[in-house]
Tab-separated table of C-alpha atoms and ligand atoms in Angstrom:
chain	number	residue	atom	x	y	z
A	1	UNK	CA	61.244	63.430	-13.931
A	2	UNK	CA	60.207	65.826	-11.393
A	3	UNK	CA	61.938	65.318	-8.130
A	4	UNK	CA	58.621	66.634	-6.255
A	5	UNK	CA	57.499	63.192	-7.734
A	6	UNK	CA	60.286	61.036	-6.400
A	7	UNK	CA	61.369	63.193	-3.152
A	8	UNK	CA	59.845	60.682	-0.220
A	9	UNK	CA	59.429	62.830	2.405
A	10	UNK	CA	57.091	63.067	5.734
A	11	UNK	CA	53.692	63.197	4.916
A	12	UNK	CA	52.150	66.795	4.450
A	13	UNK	CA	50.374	67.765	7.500
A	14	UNK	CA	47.942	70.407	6.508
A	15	UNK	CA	47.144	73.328	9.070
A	16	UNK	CA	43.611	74.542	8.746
A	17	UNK	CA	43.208	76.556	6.139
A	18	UNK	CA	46.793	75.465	4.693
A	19	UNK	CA	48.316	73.738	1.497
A	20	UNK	CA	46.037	72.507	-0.824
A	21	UNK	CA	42.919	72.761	1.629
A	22	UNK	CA	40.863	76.118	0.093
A	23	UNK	CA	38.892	78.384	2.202
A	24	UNK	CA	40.702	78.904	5.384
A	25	UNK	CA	38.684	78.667	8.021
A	26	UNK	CA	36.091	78.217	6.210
A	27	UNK	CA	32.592	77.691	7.937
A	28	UNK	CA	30.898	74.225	8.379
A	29	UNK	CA	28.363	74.077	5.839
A	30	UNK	CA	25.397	71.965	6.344
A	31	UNK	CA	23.752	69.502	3.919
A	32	UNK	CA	27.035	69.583	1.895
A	33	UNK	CA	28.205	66.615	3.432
A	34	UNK	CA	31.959	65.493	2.375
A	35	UNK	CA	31.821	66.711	-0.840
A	36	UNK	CA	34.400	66.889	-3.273
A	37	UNK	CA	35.969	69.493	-6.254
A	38	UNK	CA	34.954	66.698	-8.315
A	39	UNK	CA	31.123	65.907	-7.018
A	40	UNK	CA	31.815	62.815	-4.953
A	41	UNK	CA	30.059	62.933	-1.808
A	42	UNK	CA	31.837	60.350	0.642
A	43	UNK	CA	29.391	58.480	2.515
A	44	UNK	CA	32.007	55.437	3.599
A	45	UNK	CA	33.779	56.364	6.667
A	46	UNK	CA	37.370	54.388	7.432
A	47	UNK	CA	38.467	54.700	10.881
A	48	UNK	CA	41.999	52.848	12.207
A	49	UNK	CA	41.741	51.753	15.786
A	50	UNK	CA	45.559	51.168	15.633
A	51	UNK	CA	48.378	51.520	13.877
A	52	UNK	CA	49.855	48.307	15.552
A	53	UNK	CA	49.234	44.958	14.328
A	54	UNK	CA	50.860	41.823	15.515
A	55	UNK	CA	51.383	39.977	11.755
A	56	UNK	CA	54.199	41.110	9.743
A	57	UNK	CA	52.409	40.855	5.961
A	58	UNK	CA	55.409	41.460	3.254
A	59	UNK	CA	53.370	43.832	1.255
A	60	UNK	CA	52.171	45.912	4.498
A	61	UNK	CA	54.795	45.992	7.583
A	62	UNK	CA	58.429	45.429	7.901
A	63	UNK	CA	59.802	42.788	9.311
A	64	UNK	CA	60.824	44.722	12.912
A	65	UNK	CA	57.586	46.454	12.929
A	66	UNK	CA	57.123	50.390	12.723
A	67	UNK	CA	57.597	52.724	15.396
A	68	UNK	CA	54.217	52.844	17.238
A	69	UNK	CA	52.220	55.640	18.032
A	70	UNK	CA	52.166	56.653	21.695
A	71	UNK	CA	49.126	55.834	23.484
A	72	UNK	CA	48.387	59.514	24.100
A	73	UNK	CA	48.520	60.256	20.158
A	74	UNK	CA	45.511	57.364	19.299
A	75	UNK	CA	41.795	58.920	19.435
A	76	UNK	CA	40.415	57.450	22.454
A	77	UNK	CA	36.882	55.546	22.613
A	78	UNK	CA	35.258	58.859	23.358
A	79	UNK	CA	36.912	60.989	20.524
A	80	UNK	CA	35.914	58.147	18.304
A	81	UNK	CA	32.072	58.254	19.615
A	82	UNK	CA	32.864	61.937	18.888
A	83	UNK	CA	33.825	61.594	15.207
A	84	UNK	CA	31.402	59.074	14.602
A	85	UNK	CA	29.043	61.443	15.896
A	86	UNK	CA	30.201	64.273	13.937
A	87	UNK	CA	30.617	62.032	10.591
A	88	UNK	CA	26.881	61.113	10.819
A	89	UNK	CA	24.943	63.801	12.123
A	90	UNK	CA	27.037	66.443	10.317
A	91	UNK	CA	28.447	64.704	7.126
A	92	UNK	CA	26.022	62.206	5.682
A	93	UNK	CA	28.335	58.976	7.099
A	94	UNK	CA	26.216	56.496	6.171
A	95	UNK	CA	28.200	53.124	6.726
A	96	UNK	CA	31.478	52.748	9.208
A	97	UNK	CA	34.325	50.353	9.266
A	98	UNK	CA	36.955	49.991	11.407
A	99	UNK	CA	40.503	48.908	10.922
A	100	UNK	CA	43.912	48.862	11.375
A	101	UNK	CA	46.629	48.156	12.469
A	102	UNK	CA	44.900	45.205	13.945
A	103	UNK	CA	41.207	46.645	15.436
A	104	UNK	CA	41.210	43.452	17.993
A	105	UNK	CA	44.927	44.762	19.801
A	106	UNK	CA	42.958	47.226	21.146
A	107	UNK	CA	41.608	45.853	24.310
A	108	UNK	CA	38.218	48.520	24.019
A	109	UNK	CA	37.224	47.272	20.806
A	110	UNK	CA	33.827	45.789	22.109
A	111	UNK	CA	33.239	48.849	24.799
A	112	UNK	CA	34.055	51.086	21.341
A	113	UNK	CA	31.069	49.171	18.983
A	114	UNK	CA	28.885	48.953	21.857
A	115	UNK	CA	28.794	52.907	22.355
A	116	UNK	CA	28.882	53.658	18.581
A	117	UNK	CA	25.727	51.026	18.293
A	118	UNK	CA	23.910	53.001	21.447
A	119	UNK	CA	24.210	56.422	19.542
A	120	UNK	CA	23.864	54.792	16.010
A	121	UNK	CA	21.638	52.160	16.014
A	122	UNK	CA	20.811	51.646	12.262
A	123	UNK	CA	24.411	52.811	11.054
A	124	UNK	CA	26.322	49.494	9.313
A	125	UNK	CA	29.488	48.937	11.318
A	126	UNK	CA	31.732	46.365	9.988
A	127	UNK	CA	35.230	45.262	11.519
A	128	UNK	CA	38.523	44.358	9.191
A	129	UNK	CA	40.617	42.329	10.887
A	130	UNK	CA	43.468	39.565	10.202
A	131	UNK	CA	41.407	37.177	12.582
A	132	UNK	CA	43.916	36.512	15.107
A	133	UNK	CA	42.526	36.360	18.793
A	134	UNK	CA	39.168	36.666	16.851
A	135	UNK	CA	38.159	33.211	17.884
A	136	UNK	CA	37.667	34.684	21.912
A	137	UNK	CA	36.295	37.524	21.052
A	138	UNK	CA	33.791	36.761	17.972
A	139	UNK	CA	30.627	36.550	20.410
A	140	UNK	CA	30.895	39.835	22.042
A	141	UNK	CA	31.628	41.730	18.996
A	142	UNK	CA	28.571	40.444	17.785
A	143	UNK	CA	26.697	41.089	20.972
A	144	UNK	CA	28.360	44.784	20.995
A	145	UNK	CA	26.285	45.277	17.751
A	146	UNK	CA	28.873	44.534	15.062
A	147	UNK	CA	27.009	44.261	12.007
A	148	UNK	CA	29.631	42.158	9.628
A	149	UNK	CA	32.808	41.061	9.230
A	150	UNK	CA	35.610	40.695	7.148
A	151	UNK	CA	38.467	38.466	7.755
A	152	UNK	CA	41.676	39.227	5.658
A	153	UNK	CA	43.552	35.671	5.065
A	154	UNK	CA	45.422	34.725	2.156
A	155	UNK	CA	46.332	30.953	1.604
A	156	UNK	CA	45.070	28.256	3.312
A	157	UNK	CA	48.348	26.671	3.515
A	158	UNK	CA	50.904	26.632	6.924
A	159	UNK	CA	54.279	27.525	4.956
A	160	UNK	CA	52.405	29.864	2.764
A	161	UNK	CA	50.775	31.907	5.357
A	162	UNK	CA	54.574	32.155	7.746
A	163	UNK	CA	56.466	32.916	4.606
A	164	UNK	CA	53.232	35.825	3.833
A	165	UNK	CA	52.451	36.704	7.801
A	166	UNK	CA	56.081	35.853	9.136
A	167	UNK	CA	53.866	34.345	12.183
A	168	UNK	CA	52.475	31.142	12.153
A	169	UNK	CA	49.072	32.040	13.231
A	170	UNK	CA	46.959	30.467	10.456
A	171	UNK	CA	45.064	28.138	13.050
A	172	UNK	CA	44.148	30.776	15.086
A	173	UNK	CA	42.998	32.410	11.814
A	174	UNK	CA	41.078	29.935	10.669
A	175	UNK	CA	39.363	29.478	14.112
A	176	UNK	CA	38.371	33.014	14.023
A	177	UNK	CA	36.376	32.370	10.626
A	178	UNK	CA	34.461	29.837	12.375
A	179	UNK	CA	33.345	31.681	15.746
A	180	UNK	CA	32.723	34.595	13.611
A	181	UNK	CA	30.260	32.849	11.204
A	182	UNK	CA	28.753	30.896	14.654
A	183	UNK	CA	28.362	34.164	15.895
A	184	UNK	CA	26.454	35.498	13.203
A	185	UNK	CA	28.583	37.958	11.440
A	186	UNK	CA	27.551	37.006	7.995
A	187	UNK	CA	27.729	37.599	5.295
A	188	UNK	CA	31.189	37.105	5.850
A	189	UNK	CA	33.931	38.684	3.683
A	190	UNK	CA	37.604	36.808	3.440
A	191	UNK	CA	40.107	39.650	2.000
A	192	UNK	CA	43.009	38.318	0.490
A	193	UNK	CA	46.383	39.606	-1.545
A	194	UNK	CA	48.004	38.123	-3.894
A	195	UNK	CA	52.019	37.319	-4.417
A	196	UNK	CA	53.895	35.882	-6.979
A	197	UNK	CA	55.575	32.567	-6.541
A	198	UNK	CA	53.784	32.504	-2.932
A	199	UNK	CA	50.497	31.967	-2.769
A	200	UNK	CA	49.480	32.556	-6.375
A	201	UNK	CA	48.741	29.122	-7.016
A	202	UNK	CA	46.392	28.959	-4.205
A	203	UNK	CA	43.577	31.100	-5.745
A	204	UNK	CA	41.080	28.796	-7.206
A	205	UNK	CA	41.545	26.823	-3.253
A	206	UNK	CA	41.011	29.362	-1.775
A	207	UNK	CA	37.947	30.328	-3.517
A	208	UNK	CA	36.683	26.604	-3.801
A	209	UNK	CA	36.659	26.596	0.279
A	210	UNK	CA	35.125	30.025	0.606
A	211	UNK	CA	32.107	28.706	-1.526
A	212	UNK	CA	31.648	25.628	0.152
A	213	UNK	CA	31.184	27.517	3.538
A	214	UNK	CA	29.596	30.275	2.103
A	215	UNK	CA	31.908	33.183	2.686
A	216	UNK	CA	32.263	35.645	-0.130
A	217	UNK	CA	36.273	36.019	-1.340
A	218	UNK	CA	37.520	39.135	-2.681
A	219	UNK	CA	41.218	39.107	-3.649
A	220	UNK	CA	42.830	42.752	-3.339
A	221	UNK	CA	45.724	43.658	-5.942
A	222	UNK	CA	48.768	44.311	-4.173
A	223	UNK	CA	48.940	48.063	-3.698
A	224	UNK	CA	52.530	50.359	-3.144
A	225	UNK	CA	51.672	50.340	0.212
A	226	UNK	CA	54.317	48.606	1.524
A	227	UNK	CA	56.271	50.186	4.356
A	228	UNK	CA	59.287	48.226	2.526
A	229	UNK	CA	58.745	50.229	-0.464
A	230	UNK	CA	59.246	46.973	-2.289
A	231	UNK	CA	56.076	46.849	-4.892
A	232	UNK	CA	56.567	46.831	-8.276
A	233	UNK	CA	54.326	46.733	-11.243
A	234	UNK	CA	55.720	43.860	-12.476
A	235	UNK	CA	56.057	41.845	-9.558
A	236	UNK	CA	52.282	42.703	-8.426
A	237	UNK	CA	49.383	39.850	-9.489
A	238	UNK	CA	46.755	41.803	-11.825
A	239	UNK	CA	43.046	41.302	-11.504
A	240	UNK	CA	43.140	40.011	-14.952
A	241	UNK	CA	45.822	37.499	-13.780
A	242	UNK	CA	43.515	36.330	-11.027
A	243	UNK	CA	40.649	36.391	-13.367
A	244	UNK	CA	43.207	33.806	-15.442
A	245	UNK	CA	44.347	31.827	-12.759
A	246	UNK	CA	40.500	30.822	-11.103
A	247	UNK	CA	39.720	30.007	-14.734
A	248	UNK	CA	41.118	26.680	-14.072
A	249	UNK	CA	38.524	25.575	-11.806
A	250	UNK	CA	35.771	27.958	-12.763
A	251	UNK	CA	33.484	30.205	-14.523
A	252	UNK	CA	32.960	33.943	-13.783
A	253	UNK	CA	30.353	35.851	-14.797
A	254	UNK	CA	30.189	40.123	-13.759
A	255	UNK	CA	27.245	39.857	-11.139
A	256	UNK	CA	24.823	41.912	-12.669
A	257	UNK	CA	24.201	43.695	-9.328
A	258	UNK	CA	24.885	47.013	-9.275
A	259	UNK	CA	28.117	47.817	-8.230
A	260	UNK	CA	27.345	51.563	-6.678
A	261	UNK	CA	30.694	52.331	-5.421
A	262	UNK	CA	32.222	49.513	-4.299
A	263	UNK	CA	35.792	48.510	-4.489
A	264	UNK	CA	35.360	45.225	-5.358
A	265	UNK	CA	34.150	44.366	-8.982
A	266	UNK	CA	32.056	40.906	-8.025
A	267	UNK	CA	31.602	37.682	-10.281
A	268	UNK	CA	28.944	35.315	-10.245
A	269	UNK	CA	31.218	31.723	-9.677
A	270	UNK	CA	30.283	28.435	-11.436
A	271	UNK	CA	32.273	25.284	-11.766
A	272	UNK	CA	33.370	24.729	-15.513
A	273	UNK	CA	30.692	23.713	-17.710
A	274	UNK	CA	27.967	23.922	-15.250
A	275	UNK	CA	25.389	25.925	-14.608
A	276	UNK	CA	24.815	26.253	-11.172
A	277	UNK	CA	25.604	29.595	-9.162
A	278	UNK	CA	27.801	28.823	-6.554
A	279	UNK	CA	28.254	32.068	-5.344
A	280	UNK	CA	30.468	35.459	-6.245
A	281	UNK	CA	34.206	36.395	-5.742
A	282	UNK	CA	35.046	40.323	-5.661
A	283	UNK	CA	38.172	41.672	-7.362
A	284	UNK	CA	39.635	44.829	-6.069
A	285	UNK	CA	41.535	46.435	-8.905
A	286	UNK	CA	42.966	49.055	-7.435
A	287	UNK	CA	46.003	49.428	-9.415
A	288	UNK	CA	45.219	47.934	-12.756
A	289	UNK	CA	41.520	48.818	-12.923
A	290	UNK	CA	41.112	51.865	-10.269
A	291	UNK	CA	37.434	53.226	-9.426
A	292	UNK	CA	38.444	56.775	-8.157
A	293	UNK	CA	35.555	58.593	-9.987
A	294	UNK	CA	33.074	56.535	-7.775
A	295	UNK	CA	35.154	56.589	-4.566
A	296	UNK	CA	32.899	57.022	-1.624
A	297	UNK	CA	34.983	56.585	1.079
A	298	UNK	CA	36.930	59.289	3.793
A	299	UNK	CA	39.288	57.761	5.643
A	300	UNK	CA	40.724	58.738	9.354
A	301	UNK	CA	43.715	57.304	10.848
A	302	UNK	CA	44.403	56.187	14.333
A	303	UNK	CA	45.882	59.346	15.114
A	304	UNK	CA	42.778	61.616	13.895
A	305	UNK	CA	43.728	62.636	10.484
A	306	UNK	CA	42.080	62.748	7.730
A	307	UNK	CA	43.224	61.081	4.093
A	308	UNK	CA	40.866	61.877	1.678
A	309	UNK	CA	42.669	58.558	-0.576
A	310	UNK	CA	44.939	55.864	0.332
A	311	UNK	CA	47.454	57.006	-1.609
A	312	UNK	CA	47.257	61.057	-0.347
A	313	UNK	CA	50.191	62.215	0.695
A	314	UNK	CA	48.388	65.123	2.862
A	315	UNK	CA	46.606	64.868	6.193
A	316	UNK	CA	44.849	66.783	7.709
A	317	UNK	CA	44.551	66.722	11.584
A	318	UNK	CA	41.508	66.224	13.613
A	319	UNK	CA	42.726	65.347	16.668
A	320	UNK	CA	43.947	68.759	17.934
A	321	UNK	CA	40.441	70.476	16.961
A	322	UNK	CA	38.977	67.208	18.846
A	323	UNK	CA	41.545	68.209	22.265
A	324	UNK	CA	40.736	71.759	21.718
A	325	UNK	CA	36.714	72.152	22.965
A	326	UNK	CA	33.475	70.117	23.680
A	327	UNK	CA	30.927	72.003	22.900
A	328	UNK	CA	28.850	72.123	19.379
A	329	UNK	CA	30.583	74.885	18.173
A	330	UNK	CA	33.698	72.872	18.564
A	331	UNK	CA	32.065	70.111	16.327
A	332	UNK	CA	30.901	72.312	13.743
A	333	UNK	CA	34.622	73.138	13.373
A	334	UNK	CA	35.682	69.833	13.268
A	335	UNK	CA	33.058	68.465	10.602
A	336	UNK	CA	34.574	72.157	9.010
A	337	UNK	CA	38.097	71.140	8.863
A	338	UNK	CA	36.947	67.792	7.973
A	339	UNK	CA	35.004	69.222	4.588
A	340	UNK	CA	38.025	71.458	3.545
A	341	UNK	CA	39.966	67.848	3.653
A	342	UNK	CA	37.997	65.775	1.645
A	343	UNK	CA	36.860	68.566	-0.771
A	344	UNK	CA	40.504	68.586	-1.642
A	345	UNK	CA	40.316	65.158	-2.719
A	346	UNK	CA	42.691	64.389	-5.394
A	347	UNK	CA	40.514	63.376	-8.795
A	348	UNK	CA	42.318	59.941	-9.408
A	349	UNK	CA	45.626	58.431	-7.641
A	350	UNK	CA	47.804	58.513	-10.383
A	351	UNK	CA	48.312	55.055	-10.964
A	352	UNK	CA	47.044	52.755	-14.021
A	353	UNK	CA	44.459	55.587	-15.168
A	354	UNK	CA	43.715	55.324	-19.234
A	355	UNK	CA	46.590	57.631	-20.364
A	356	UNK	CA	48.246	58.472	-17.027
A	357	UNK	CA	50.585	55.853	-17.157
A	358	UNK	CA	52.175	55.682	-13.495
A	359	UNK	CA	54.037	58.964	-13.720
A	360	UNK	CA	52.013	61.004	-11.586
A	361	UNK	CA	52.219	58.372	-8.810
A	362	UNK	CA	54.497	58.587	-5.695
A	363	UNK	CA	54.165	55.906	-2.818
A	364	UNK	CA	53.085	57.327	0.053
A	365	UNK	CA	55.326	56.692	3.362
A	366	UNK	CA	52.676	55.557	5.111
A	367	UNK	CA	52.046	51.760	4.732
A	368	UNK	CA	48.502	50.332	4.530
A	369	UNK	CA	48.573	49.434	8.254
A	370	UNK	CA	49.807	53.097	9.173
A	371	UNK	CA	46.270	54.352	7.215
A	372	UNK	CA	43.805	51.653	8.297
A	373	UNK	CA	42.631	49.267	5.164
B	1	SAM	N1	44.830	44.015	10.322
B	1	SAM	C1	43.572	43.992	9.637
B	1	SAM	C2	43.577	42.966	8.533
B	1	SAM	O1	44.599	42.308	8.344
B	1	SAM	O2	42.555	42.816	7.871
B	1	SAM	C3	43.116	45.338	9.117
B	1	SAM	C4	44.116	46.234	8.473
B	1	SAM	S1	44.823	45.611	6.990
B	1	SAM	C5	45.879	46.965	6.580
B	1	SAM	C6	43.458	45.719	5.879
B	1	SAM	C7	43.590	44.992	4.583
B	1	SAM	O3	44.604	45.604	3.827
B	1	SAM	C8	43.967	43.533	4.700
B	1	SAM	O4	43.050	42.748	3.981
B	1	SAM	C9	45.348	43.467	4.061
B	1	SAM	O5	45.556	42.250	3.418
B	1	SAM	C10	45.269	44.601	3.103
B	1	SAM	N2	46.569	45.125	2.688
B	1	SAM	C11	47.604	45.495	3.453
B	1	SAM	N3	48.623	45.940	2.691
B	1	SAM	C12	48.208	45.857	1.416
B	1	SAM	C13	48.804	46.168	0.169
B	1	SAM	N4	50.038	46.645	0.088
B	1	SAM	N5	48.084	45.965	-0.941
B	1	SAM	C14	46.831	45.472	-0.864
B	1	SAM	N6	46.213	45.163	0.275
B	1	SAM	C15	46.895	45.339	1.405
């Protein structure tokens, strides 16, 4: 095999201009938007808030935690107004979410969607968050202009959700689902991973109470994303596994809907041997069933950088452009370094393509909650 493919090394950080990024110093070019080699235009922009998060999830963080960024190295509310900015007016950003780390540790979270709602008042902002502490604050994210909501929870079982979380924070999870639907941050999306011999079992529950309530469900395959580095393709629950195991208890139909670039695949839900719609469930294949060639989405991480994929192994910084001038010259330069990045937008991610086999893959050493979900 070739060691390039197993070496695990830092991250590439690319300088303007440098690695795989073409045209250095290229101008901004207007109307392009973030266009890619391969004709994708990303229109779904990912920003972290954090890399911290104050759940331990076995297939994200290690048990001690990660080092932290430094306070000084994580955009501040006004660089993010800035890059928002930039992303809309420049790039054709047509939908925002932000993430994590945990988005609710940061204690500026509601100052941060109020401003982006004053300058963006028809752009869709939603929030991923594990739901912890969301319970206080559901209210005045909703008030700040949050448009929805999803809440990433796994198992509606105590033991379950300590032995997934390693906290025992499920109440406090589950009272966040409630204030956030009271508050009006529906439709309401509950994210959840499976694992083996954990909370596999708990699928069809956990879709049964999502119905009743109506939340919409949408189970993630586990992705080599773990800061652990302990995924494997054999101990990872496939979408056609899930598909399998809410068989039991129900029907799924593909929702006819189009999907237009969304991760999730959705499925129209019925009870065995009835008719009546109860709702959907989304699947997010990543692995098993991956959607590169319609990816829409550009992702930046706490620290300003730019990943064009989850699974890149090259950034490209921001944040230093974003330190470096004010004026509009200075964001022409920044949406210009910011096109260079996502035009070099790998085609696929190497993983579970027809014919690629995993061999072109290589785990990033970034974990999901060092990206932002
Ligand atoms: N802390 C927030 C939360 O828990 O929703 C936002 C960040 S978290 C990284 C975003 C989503 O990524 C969550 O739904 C989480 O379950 C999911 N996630 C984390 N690691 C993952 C992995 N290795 N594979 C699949 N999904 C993962």
């Amino acid at each position: 095999m070739d060691t390039a493919h197993v070496a695990l090394g830092m991250p590439g950080i690319i300088p303007r201009g440098g690695g795989d990024v073409p045209a250095a110093d290229r101008a901004f070019t207007p109307g392009a938007g973030l266009l890619d080699q391969f004709g994708r235009r990303a229109t779904d922009m990912r920003l972290s808030l954090t890399d911290k998060c104050n759940l331990r999830c076995r297939y994200c963080m290690p048990e001690n935690g990660l080092d932290w960024l430094k306070k000084d190295k994580l955009l501040t509310a006004a660089e993010i107004a800035r890059l928002v900015g930039i992303g809309v007016d420049r790039l054709g950003v047509r939908e925002l979410r932000l993430t994590g780390g945990e988005p609710l540790v940061r204690a500026d979270l509601v100052d941060i969607i109020a401003r982006l709602r004053r300058s963006h008042p028809d752009l869709p902002i939603s929030l991923t968050t594990n739901g912890v502490g969301l319970a206080r604050k559901a209210q005045a994210l909703a008030d700040a202009g949050l448009t929805r909501i999803n809440i990433s929870m796994d198992t509606l079982h105590h033991d379950a959700f300590l032995q997934l979380t390693r906290r025992p924070f499920l109440d406090q999870v589950l009272a966040g689902v409630e204030a956030a639907a009271a508050a009006g941050l529906v439709p309401l999306k509950i994210n959840a991973v499976l694992m083996r011999g954990v909370n596999d079992a708990h699928a069809a529950e956990l879709l049964a109470w999502c119905l009743d309530r109506g939340y919409e469900l949408r189970f993630i395959e586990q992705m080599p994303l773990d800061a652990d580095h302990g995924w494997t393709r054999e101990g990872m629950i496939t979408a056609a596994e899930i598909r399998t195991l809410l068989s039991t208890d129900f029907d799924l139909s593909v929702d006819p809907r189009a999907r237009d670039g969304a991760p999730a695949e959705r499925f129209e839900v019925r009870r065995n041997s009835s008719t009546t719609l109860l709702g959907t469930v989304g699947i997010i294949a990543s692995v098993t069933e991956p959607f590169c060639a319609d990816c829409k989405r550009t992702r930046i991480t706490a620290e300003g950088k730019v990943m064009s994929c989850l699974f890149s192994r090259t950034e490209v910084d921001l944040l230093e452009l974003l330190r470096a001038g004010s004026t509009a010259a200075d964001d022409d330069a920044v949406a210009a370094r910011w096109q260079d990045a996502m035009w070099a937008k790998p085609k696929a991610h190497g993983m579970g393509h027809p014919g690629l086999g995993d061999a072109d893959f290589v785990q990033p050493d970034r974990s999901m909650s060092a990206i932002g979900g």
